Amino acid sequence: MKIFSSLDEFIDSKLHIDAFVPTMGNLHNGHLQLVEVAKKNAKNTCVSIYVNESQFTDKKDFDSYPKTLDADIKRLKDTGVDYILIPEKRDIENNSEGFDPVLEPKILTNDLCGKYRKGHFLAVMDIVHRFFQIIKPNIVVLGEKDYQQIVVIKELIKICNHKIRILSCPIIRDDSGLALSSRNNLLSEAHKEIASEIYKSLVLVSRLYEQDSSPRTIEEEINIFFSKSLIELEYFTIRDLKTLQQPNDNDLIALIAGYLGTVRLIDNIIIKSHLK
Ligand code: AMP
């Protein structure tokens, strides 16, 4: 395993990276699954660790984002990953072109999480576009935990004509159903238990859907569910799985975001259509 803390050294090495796994560090089993999938599907794998300040809409959220570089490197070593890239902001900016904001697909980026985190997805498109130019991978491996991010990056690839294939991986959860997330480290044990209500609500969504409840009825039930919870719902909605636009007869996805105290949690569940 080779660790590049200098972007110049990475670029000078002229590596041919097959699979790229972007992360913001504080690695858990959700991230490690991405590395495993990358390793199974690619000749070599490069994991980046970079906390992109511009995509944080709340400065306090950025400041409190857990940073555990030594532990991350150790975990990655155990996976047998080939390369770790830990670049500096200035070097990334000096070695790539930014994403042209005029091209932002606002119908997607200002919706769902983007509606509540203004500028978040434009910043994600910018950093991923820069990484794609620098690393030039054949494959990028992404987690379905951030489902809207996958759809946004798919759009980025189309808009900028990157020759990169997306491999997406299912959400890894703990025993209570709580989706693993770096932000879970900011929750007390008691709050972690409460946070698992998010997944419980998504299981309820699946069950209601199986019973042929309409999206509107399901949304009402979920609002009732969270009216009795300490979690403050930011949004819950059911959308088309591929486009994230309003639902139709295709496969669907239920997406949710909420706050437990100051910690923002997101989750989703894919609902296969039985109407097709
Ligand atoms: P992050 O470090 O939070 O930016 O996440 C880096 C990548 O890991 C993204 O593609 C995430 O979707 C993915 N990821 C984070 N948590 C999970 C999880 N619990 N299950 C699957 N993928 C995840």
CSV table of C-alpha atoms and ligand atoms in Angstrom, one decimal:
chain,number,residue,atom,x,y,z
A,1,MET,CA,0.0,0.0,0.0
A,2,LYS,CA,1.3,3.4,-1.0
A,3,ILE,CA,0.2,6.6,0.8
A,4,PHE,CA,0.3,9.9,-1.2
A,5,SER,CA,0.2,13.0,1.0
A,6,SER,CA,1.6,15.0,-1.8
A,7,LEU,CA,-0.6,15.4,-4.9
A,8,ASP,CA,2.4,16.2,-7.0
A,9,GLU,CA,4.0,12.9,-6.1
A,10,PHE,CA,0.8,11.1,-7.0
A,11,ILE,CA,0.6,12.9,-10.4
A,12,ASP,CA,4.3,12.3,-11.1
A,13,SER,CA,3.8,8.6,-10.5
A,14,LYS,CA,1.6,8.4,-13.6
A,15,LEU,CA,-0.4,5.6,-12.1
A,16,HIS,CA,-3.3,4.0,-14.0
A,17,ILE,CA,-6.0,3.9,-11.4
A,18,ASP,CA,-8.8,1.4,-12.1
A,19,ALA,CA,-11.2,2.0,-9.2
A,20,PHE,CA,-11.5,5.2,-7.1
A,21,VAL,CA,-13.3,5.3,-3.7
A,22,PRO,CA,-13.8,8.9,-2.5
A,23,THR,CA,-14.2,9.3,1.2
A,24,MET,CA,-14.0,12.0,3.9
A,25,GLY,CA,-12.3,9.6,6.3
A,26,ASN,CA,-13.5,8.4,9.7
A,27,LEU,CA,-13.8,5.1,8.0
A,28,HIS,CA,-16.3,2.5,9.1
A,29,ASN,CA,-17.6,-0.8,7.6
A,30,GLY,CA,-19.7,1.1,5.1
A,31,HIS,CA,-16.6,2.6,3.5
A,32,LEU,CA,-14.7,-0.7,3.8
A,33,GLN,CA,-17.4,-2.5,1.8
A,34,LEU,CA,-16.8,0.0,-1.0
A,35,VAL,CA,-13.1,-0.9,-1.0
A,36,GLU,CA,-13.9,-4.6,-1.0
A,37,VAL,CA,-16.3,-4.2,-4.0
A,38,ALA,CA,-13.6,-2.1,-5.7
A,39,LYS,CA,-11.0,-4.7,-5.2
A,40,LYS,CA,-13.2,-7.4,-6.5
A,41,ASN,CA,-14.0,-5.5,-9.7
A,42,ALA,CA,-10.8,-3.7,-10.5
A,43,LYS,CA,-7.1,-4.2,-11.1
A,44,ASN,CA,-6.2,-1.6,-8.5
A,45,THR,CA,-7.9,0.7,-6.1
A,46,CYS,CA,-7.2,4.2,-4.9
A,47,VAL,CA,-9.1,5.6,-1.8
A,48,SER,CA,-9.0,9.3,-1.2
A,49,ILE,CA,-9.4,10.9,2.2
A,50,TYR,CA,-10.4,14.5,1.9
A,51,VAL,CA,-12.9,16.5,3.9
A,52,ASN,CA,-14.3,19.0,1.4
A,53,GLU,CA,-15.1,22.1,3.4
A,54,SER,CA,-17.1,23.7,0.6
A,55,GLN,CA,-19.8,21.0,0.7
A,56,PHE,CA,-20.6,21.7,4.4
A,57,THR,CA,-23.4,24.2,4.5
A,58,ASP,CA,-22.9,24.6,8.3
A,59,LYS,CA,-19.4,25.6,9.4
A,60,LYS,CA,-20.0,24.0,12.8
A,61,ASP,CA,-20.8,20.7,11.0
A,62,PHE,CA,-17.4,20.9,9.3
A,63,ASP,CA,-15.5,21.8,12.5
A,64,SER,CA,-17.1,18.9,14.3
A,65,TYR,CA,-16.6,16.3,11.5
A,66,PRO,CA,-14.6,13.5,13.1
A,67,LYS,CA,-11.0,13.2,11.9
A,68,THR,CA,-9.2,9.9,12.5
A,69,LEU,CA,-6.5,9.7,9.9
A,70,ASP,CA,-4.1,7.2,11.7
A,71,ALA,CA,-7.0,4.8,12.4
A,72,ASP,CA,-8.2,5.2,8.8
A,73,ILE,CA,-4.8,4.3,7.4
A,74,LYS,CA,-4.6,1.3,9.6
A,75,ARG,CA,-8.0,0.1,8.5
A,76,LEU,CA,-7.2,0.6,4.9
A,77,LYS,CA,-3.9,-1.3,5.3
A,78,ASP,CA,-5.9,-4.3,6.5
A,79,THR,CA,-8.1,-4.2,3.4
A,80,GLY,CA,-5.1,-4.5,1.2
A,81,VAL,CA,-6.0,-1.3,-0.8
A,82,ASP,CA,-3.3,-0.2,-3.3
A,83,TYR,CA,-3.2,3.5,-2.9
A,84,ILE,CA,-4.4,6.2,-0.4
A,85,LEU,CA,-4.5,9.8,-1.6
A,86,ILE,CA,-4.6,12.5,1.1
A,87,PRO,CA,-4.4,15.7,-0.9
A,88,GLU,CA,-4.4,19.4,0.2
A,89,LYS,CA,-7.1,21.8,-1.1
A,90,ARG,CA,-4.6,24.1,-2.8
A,91,ASP,CA,-3.0,21.3,-4.7
A,92,ILE,CA,-6.3,19.9,-5.9
A,93,GLU,CA,-7.3,23.4,-7.1
A,94,ASN,CA,-4.0,23.9,-8.8
A,95,ASN,CA,-4.2,20.6,-10.7
A,96,SER,CA,-7.8,20.6,-12.0
A,97,GLU,CA,-10.5,22.7,-13.5
A,98,GLY,CA,-13.6,23.5,-11.4
A,99,PHE,CA,-17.1,22.4,-12.4
A,100,ASP,CA,-18.8,25.2,-14.4
A,101,PRO,CA,-21.8,26.2,-12.1
A,102,VAL,CA,-23.8,27.2,-15.3
A,103,LEU,CA,-24.1,23.5,-16.0
A,104,GLU,CA,-25.5,22.6,-12.5
A,105,PRO,CA,-28.6,20.4,-13.0
A,106,LYS,CA,-30.6,22.4,-10.5
A,107,ILE,CA,-33.8,20.3,-10.8
A,108,LEU,CA,-31.8,17.6,-9.0
A,109,THR,CA,-29.3,19.5,-6.9
A,110,ASN,CA,-31.9,21.9,-5.4
A,111,ASP,CA,-34.2,19.1,-4.4
A,112,LEU,CA,-34.4,16.7,-1.4
A,113,CYS,CA,-31.1,17.2,0.6
A,114,GLY,CA,-30.1,20.0,-1.8
A,115,LYS,CA,-33.2,22.0,-0.8
A,116,TYR,CA,-32.0,22.1,2.8
A,117,ARG,CA,-28.3,22.3,2.1
A,118,LYS,CA,-27.9,25.1,-0.4
A,119,GLY,CA,-24.9,24.7,-2.6
A,120,HIS,CA,-24.0,21.3,-1.2
A,121,PHE,CA,-24.4,19.3,-4.4
A,122,LEU,CA,-22.7,21.9,-6.5
A,123,ALA,CA,-19.7,21.6,-4.2
A,124,VAL,CA,-19.9,17.8,-4.4
A,125,MET,CA,-19.9,18.1,-8.3
A,126,ASP,CA,-17.0,20.4,-8.2
A,127,ILE,CA,-14.7,18.2,-6.0
A,128,VAL,CA,-15.7,15.0,-7.7
A,129,HIS,CA,-15.1,16.6,-11.1
A,130,ARG,CA,-11.6,17.7,-9.9
A,131,PHE,CA,-10.8,14.2,-8.5
A,132,PHE,CA,-11.9,12.6,-11.8
A,133,GLN,CA,-9.5,14.8,-13.7
A,134,ILE,CA,-6.6,14.1,-11.4
A,135,ILE,CA,-7.1,10.4,-10.7
A,136,LYS,CA,-8.7,9.5,-14.1
A,137,PRO,CA,-10.3,6.2,-12.8
A,138,ASN,CA,-12.3,3.8,-14.9
A,139,ILE,CA,-14.7,3.1,-12.1
A,140,VAL,CA,-15.9,5.1,-9.1
A,141,VAL,CA,-17.4,3.2,-6.2
A,142,LEU,CA,-20.1,4.9,-4.2
A,143,GLY,CA,-22.5,4.0,-1.4
A,144,GLU,CA,-26.3,4.0,-1.6
A,145,LYS,CA,-26.4,5.7,1.8
A,146,ASP,CA,-25.9,8.9,-0.1
A,147,TYR,CA,-28.3,8.0,-2.9
A,148,GLN,CA,-28.9,11.5,-4.2
A,149,GLN,CA,-25.1,11.9,-4.4
A,150,ILE,CA,-25.0,8.9,-6.8
A,151,VAL,CA,-27.6,10.4,-9.0
A,152,VAL,CA,-25.8,13.7,-9.0
A,153,ILE,CA,-22.5,12.1,-9.9
A,154,LYS,CA,-24.2,10.1,-12.7
A,155,GLU,CA,-25.3,13.5,-14.0
A,156,LEU,CA,-21.8,15.0,-13.6
A,157,ILE,CA,-20.4,12.1,-15.6
A,158,LYS,CA,-22.9,12.7,-18.4
A,159,ILE,CA,-22.5,16.5,-18.4
A,160,CYS,CA,-18.7,16.4,-18.4
A,161,ASN,CA,-18.4,13.3,-20.6
A,162,HIS,CA,-16.1,11.5,-18.1
A,163,LYS,CA,-15.5,8.0,-19.2
A,164,ILE,CA,-16.2,6.5,-15.8
A,165,ARG,CA,-18.5,3.8,-14.6
A,166,ILE,CA,-20.3,3.9,-11.3
A,167,LEU,CA,-20.4,0.9,-9.1
A,168,SER,CA,-22.9,1.4,-6.2
A,169,CYS,CA,-23.0,-0.6,-3.0
A,170,PRO,CA,-25.9,-1.2,-0.5
A,171,ILE,CA,-26.2,0.6,2.8
A,172,ILE,CA,-24.3,-1.1,5.7
A,173,ARG,CA,-26.2,-0.9,9.0
A,174,ASP,CA,-25.5,-1.7,12.6
A,175,ASP,CA,-27.5,-4.4,14.5
A,176,SER,CA,-30.2,-1.9,15.3
A,177,GLY,CA,-30.6,-1.0,11.6
A,178,LEU,CA,-29.0,2.4,12.0
A,179,ALA,CA,-27.1,3.2,8.7
A,180,LEU,CA,-23.3,3.5,9.5
A,181,SER,CA,-22.2,7.1,9.2
A,182,SER,CA,-19.3,9.1,10.5
A,183,ARG,CA,-21.8,11.4,12.1
A,184,ASN,CA,-23.0,8.6,14.3
A,185,ASN,CA,-19.9,9.2,16.4
A,186,LEU,CA,-21.5,12.4,17.5
A,187,LEU,CA,-24.4,10.6,19.0
A,188,SER,CA,-24.6,9.3,22.6
A,189,GLU,CA,-25.5,5.6,23.1
A,190,ALA,CA,-29.1,6.6,24.0
A,191,HIS,CA,-29.4,8.7,20.9
A,192,LYS,CA,-28.0,5.9,18.7
A,193,GLU,CA,-30.9,3.8,19.8
A,194,ILE,CA,-33.4,6.6,19.0
A,195,ALA,CA,-31.6,7.2,15.6
A,196,SER,CA,-32.5,3.6,14.7
A,197,GLU,CA,-36.1,4.7,14.5
A,198,ILE,CA,-35.2,6.1,11.1
A,199,TYR,CA,-34.6,2.6,9.7
A,200,LYS,CA,-37.7,1.3,11.5
A,201,SER,CA,-39.8,4.0,9.7
A,202,LEU,CA,-38.3,2.8,6.4
A,203,VAL,CA,-39.2,-0.8,7.2
A,204,LEU,CA,-42.8,0.5,7.9
A,205,VAL,CA,-42.7,2.2,4.5
A,206,SER,CA,-41.9,-1.1,2.8
A,207,ARG,CA,-44.6,-2.9,4.6
A,208,LEU,CA,-47.2,-0.3,3.8
A,209,TYR,CA,-46.2,-0.3,0.2
A,210,GLU,CA,-46.5,-4.1,0.1
A,211,GLN,CA,-50.1,-3.6,1.4
A,212,ASP,CA,-50.7,-1.3,-1.6
A,213,SER,CA,-50.9,1.9,0.4
A,214,SER,CA,-50.5,5.0,-1.8
A,215,PRO,CA,-47.4,7.2,-1.5
A,216,ARG,CA,-49.6,9.9,0.1
A,217,THR,CA,-50.9,7.5,2.8
A,218,ILE,CA,-47.4,6.3,3.5
A,219,GLU,CA,-46.2,9.9,3.8
A,220,GLU,CA,-49.0,10.6,6.3
A,221,GLU,CA,-48.2,7.5,8.3
A,222,ILE,CA,-44.5,8.5,8.5
A,223,ASN,CA,-45.4,12.0,9.7
A,224,ILE,CA,-47.5,10.4,12.5
A,225,PHE,CA,-44.5,8.0,13.3
A,226,PHE,CA,-42.1,11.0,13.8
A,227,SER,CA,-44.6,13.1,15.6
A,228,LYS,CA,-44.0,10.7,18.5
A,229,SER,CA,-40.2,10.7,18.1
A,230,LEU,CA,-37.4,12.9,19.3
A,231,ILE,CA,-36.2,12.9,15.7
A,232,GLU,CA,-37.2,16.1,13.9
A,233,LEU,CA,-38.1,15.1,10.4
A,234,GLU,CA,-36.6,17.4,7.7
A,235,TYR,CA,-38.2,15.6,4.8
A,236,PHE,CA,-39.6,12.2,3.9
A,237,THR,CA,-40.6,11.4,0.3
A,238,ILE,CA,-41.1,8.6,-2.2
A,239,ARG,CA,-39.5,9.1,-5.6
A,240,ASP,CA,-38.6,7.3,-8.8
A,241,LEU,CA,-35.5,5.2,-8.2
A,242,LYS,CA,-33.6,6.2,-11.3
A,243,THR,CA,-34.4,9.9,-11.6
A,244,LEU,CA,-35.5,10.9,-8.1
A,245,GLN,CA,-38.4,12.7,-9.7
A,246,GLN,CA,-42.0,12.2,-8.7
A,247,PRO,CA,-42.9,8.5,-8.4
A,248,ASN,CA,-44.5,6.4,-11.2
A,249,ASP,CA,-44.8,2.7,-11.9
A,250,ASN,CA,-41.1,2.0,-11.9
A,251,ASP,CA,-39.0,1.0,-8.9
A,252,LEU,CA,-39.2,3.5,-6.1
A,253,ILE,CA,-37.0,4.8,-3.3
A,254,ALA,CA,-38.2,6.3,0.0
A,255,LEU,CA,-35.8,9.0,1.2
A,256,ILE,CA,-35.6,10.5,4.6
A,257,ALA,CA,-33.6,13.2,6.5
A,258,GLY,CA,-34.0,14.3,10.1
A,259,TYR,CA,-32.2,15.8,13.0
A,260,LEU,CA,-31.6,14.2,16.4
A,261,GLY,CA,-30.3,17.1,18.4
A,262,THR,CA,-27.8,18.8,16.2
A,263,VAL,CA,-26.9,15.7,14.3
A,264,ARG,CA,-28.4,15.3,10.8
A,265,LEU,CA,-29.2,11.8,9.7
A,266,ILE,CA,-30.2,10.5,6.3
A,267,ASP,CA,-31.3,7.1,5.1
A,268,ASN,CA,-33.3,5.5,2.3
A,269,ILE,CA,-34.9,2.3,1.2
A,270,ILE,CA,-35.3,0.9,-2.3
A,271,ILE,CA,-38.8,-0.4,-3.0
A,272,LYS,CA,-39.1,-2.7,-6.0
A,273,SER,CA,-42.2,-2.1,-8.0
A,274,HIS,CA,-44.8,-4.9,-8.1
A,275,LEU,CA,-46.8,-2.9,-10.7
A,276,LYS,CA,-44.4,-3.3,-13.6
B,1,AMP,P1,-18.3,9.9,3.2
B,1,AMP,O1,-16.9,9.5,3.8
B,1,AMP,O2,-19.4,10.0,4.2
B,1,AMP,O3,-18.2,11.0,2.2
B,1,AMP,O4,-18.7,8.6,2.4
B,1,AMP,C1,-17.8,8.1,1.4
B,1,AMP,C2,-18.6,7.0,0.6
B,1,AMP,O5,-19.0,6.0,1.6
B,1,AMP,C3,-19.9,7.5,0.0
B,1,AMP,O6,-20.0,6.9,-1.3
B,1,AMP,C4,-20.9,7.0,0.9
B,1,AMP,O7,-22.2,6.8,0.3
B,1,AMP,C5,-20.3,5.7,1.4
B,1,AMP,N1,-21.0,5.3,2.6
B,1,AMP,C6,-21.0,6.0,3.8
B,1,AMP,N2,-21.7,5.3,4.7
B,1,AMP,C7,-22.1,4.2,4.1
B,1,AMP,C8,-22.9,3.1,4.6
B,1,AMP,N3,-23.4,3.0,5.8
B,1,AMP,N4,-23.2,2.1,3.7
B,1,AMP,C9,-22.7,2.1,2.4
B,1,AMP,N5,-21.9,3.1,1.9
B,1,AMP,C10,-21.6,4.2,2.8
